[in-house]
Amino acid sequence: VDERAAMTLALELAWRGWGRVHPNPLVGAVVLSGDGRVVGEGWHAEFGGRHAEPIALEAAGDRARGATLVVTLEPCNHQGKQPPCTDVVLAAGVRRVVAAVPDPNPDASGGAARLAGQGLEVRIGLEREAAEAQNAIFLHRFRETARPFVALKLATSLDHRIADAAGQSRWISGESARAYVHWLRAGFDAVGVGGRTARVDDPSLTARGPLVPRVPPRRVVFDPSADLGTELDLVRTAHEVPTIVLASVDARTANLRRLALAGVAVHQAGSLEDGLALLRREGIGSLLVEGGGRLVGALLARDLVDRYYWVQSPLWLGDRGVPATADVPSVPIARTDRWKVVERRALGEDTLLVLDRR
Ligand SMILES: NC(=O)c1ccc[n+]([C@@H]2O[C@H](COP(=O)([O-])OP(=O)(O)OC[C@H]3O[C@@H](n4cnc5c(N)ncnc54)[C@H](OP(=O)(O)O)[C@@H]3O)[C@@H](O)[C@H]2O)c1
């Protein structure tokens, strides 16, 4: 295989760390012999565990000498929970290193320069866009410190409705899309919904697929009045699944107290921006917002969305169905931003589109 195909393989391997390595990056590595054979594979599988490069190089053994190391992130150059990968790369006798993205972490960067200084050929940037999309949550942490990475996930009808006229949304999407969502949640620090969705659907918002997240996502309900009923499962299970309610500054004290007594972490914020900043300070680096339409619309209107996981299902719900986005200001075509398609794939009869704001 050529270097590009090896990078594609390394990106696939990196996904195996999803749900297990965050807040560290997903990383995959492949050792490519001079005649284009894959002689070693590795991936970062567990937070704090071994890095992809030493695993791939160990698998390659003597065949790493004179070979090319293809890796999705620049090899680290610092002693953290693991020794610097640059040491391991140098010791293995690799001739060339190809990485997709430079390491944004100021503590760990400088790997490429060190390796080049030791006479290795180093190239950075192969499949950079794909690698940046894969590690968007990790990269966001260094680019934007005010708020978490915010992704939307919605299952909609063909006419972009998230529930029928009676408010019923179970189930718009099919089983494989729902299985995908359990996998997706496992890689986020928190899963959020609007207050009305919490009341109408009482969703569990947990990751219940085969992938068991290292740290289960916390739940966040955006509910200005904080008058969620304590009979909701979401509230009753707050002792088992950490649950946050983001209320407005003028929510009634009695409501706040009632939820706090039920084990909910109640916070008050003056705006969506302040609420998101607060979540970030609470250690939430990534938030998956699963509706409803009013919360989603408010986030979009304020330009607070980084990614949209759109599950499009082959059915129509009509004009009285609940719109997927509410109250988003109109924009002329000439001035609107075109989002970038990161992924497009079939999930059973549904279609997944993953789109990033530019
Ligand atoms: N198919 C799907 O993927 C899917 C996903 C989720 C929900 N749903 C369906 O969608 C329906 C509910 O959606 P919805 O649009 O009616 O409601 P929603 O977005 O779930 O709830 C609106 C909530 O967000 C709060 N909110 C709105 N703007 C805010 C802001 N700027 N800052 C803080 N909080 C804000 C509102 O508070 P106030 O009302 O106090 O202002 C309200 O509690 C349900 O029928 C549900 O079944 C479908």
Coordinates of N, CA, C and O in Angstrom, one line a residue, residues 4 10 21 39 42 79 117 134 176 195 214 217 233 258 276 291 294 304 309 336 358:
R4 N -0.7 7.1 1.6 CA -2.1 7.6 1.8 C -3.0 6.4 2.3 O -3.8 6.6 3.2
A10 N -4.5 3.8 9.4 CA -4.1 4.4 10.7 C -5.3 5.1 11.3 O -5.6 5.0 12.5
V21 N -10.3 6.9 25.3 CA -9.1 7.7 25.5 C -9.3 9.1 25.8 O -8.4 9.8 26.3
V39 N 3.8 -3.6 8.2 CA 4.5 -4.6 9.1 C 4.2 -4.3 10.6 O 4.8 -5.0 11.4
G42 N -0.8 -0.1 15.3 CA -1.0 0.2 16.7 C -2.0 1.3 16.9 O -2.3 2.1 15.9
Q79 N 7.5 13.6 28.3 CA 7.3 12.6 29.3 C 6.0 12.9 30.0 O 5.9 13.8 30.8
G117 N 15.7 16.9 13.2 CA 17.0 17.2 13.7 C 17.9 16.0 13.8 O 19.1 16.1 13.7
Q134 N -11.5 13.8 12.7 CA -11.6 12.7 13.7 C -11.3 13.1 15.1 O -11.9 12.7 16.1
S176 N -30.3 0.6 13.6 CA -28.8 0.7 13.4 C -28.5 2.2 13.7 O -27.4 2.4 14.3
G195 N -35.3 21.4 28.0 CA -36.2 21.1 29.1 C -37.5 20.4 28.6 O -38.0 19.5 29.2
R214 N -15.2 4.9 29.1 CA -14.3 4.9 30.3 C -14.9 5.8 31.3 O -15.0 5.4 32.5
P217 N -20.9 9.6 30.0 CA -21.2 11.0 29.8 C -22.1 11.5 30.9 O -23.1 10.8 31.3
D233 N -37.6 9.9 35.2 CA -36.5 9.0 35.3 C -35.2 9.7 35.3 O -34.3 9.4 36.1
R258 N -35.4 21.7 45.1 CA -36.1 20.4 44.9 C -35.2 19.5 44.1 O -35.0 18.4 44.4
L276 N -22.6 27.4 28.8 CA -21.6 26.6 28.2 C -20.3 26.8 28.8 O -19.5 25.8 29.1
G291 N -31.3 17.7 21.0 CA -32.6 18.3 20.8 C -33.1 19.0 22.1 O -32.4 19.0 23.1
R294 N -36.1 23.8 19.9 CA -35.9 25.1 20.4 C -34.5 25.4 20.9 O -33.9 26.4 20.7
L304 N -23.1 28.7 18.1 CA -22.5 27.9 19.2 C -22.3 26.5 18.8 O -22.1 25.6 19.7
Y309 N -24.5 16.0 13.7 CA -24.7 14.6 13.3 C -26.2 14.4 13.0 O -27.0 14.4 13.8
T336 N -24.8 33.1 3.5 CA -24.8 31.9 4.5 C -23.5 31.1 4.3 O -22.9 31.1 3.3
R358 N -17.6 25.7 9.2 CA -16.2 26.0 8.8 C -15.6 27.0 9.7 O -16.2 27.8 10.3

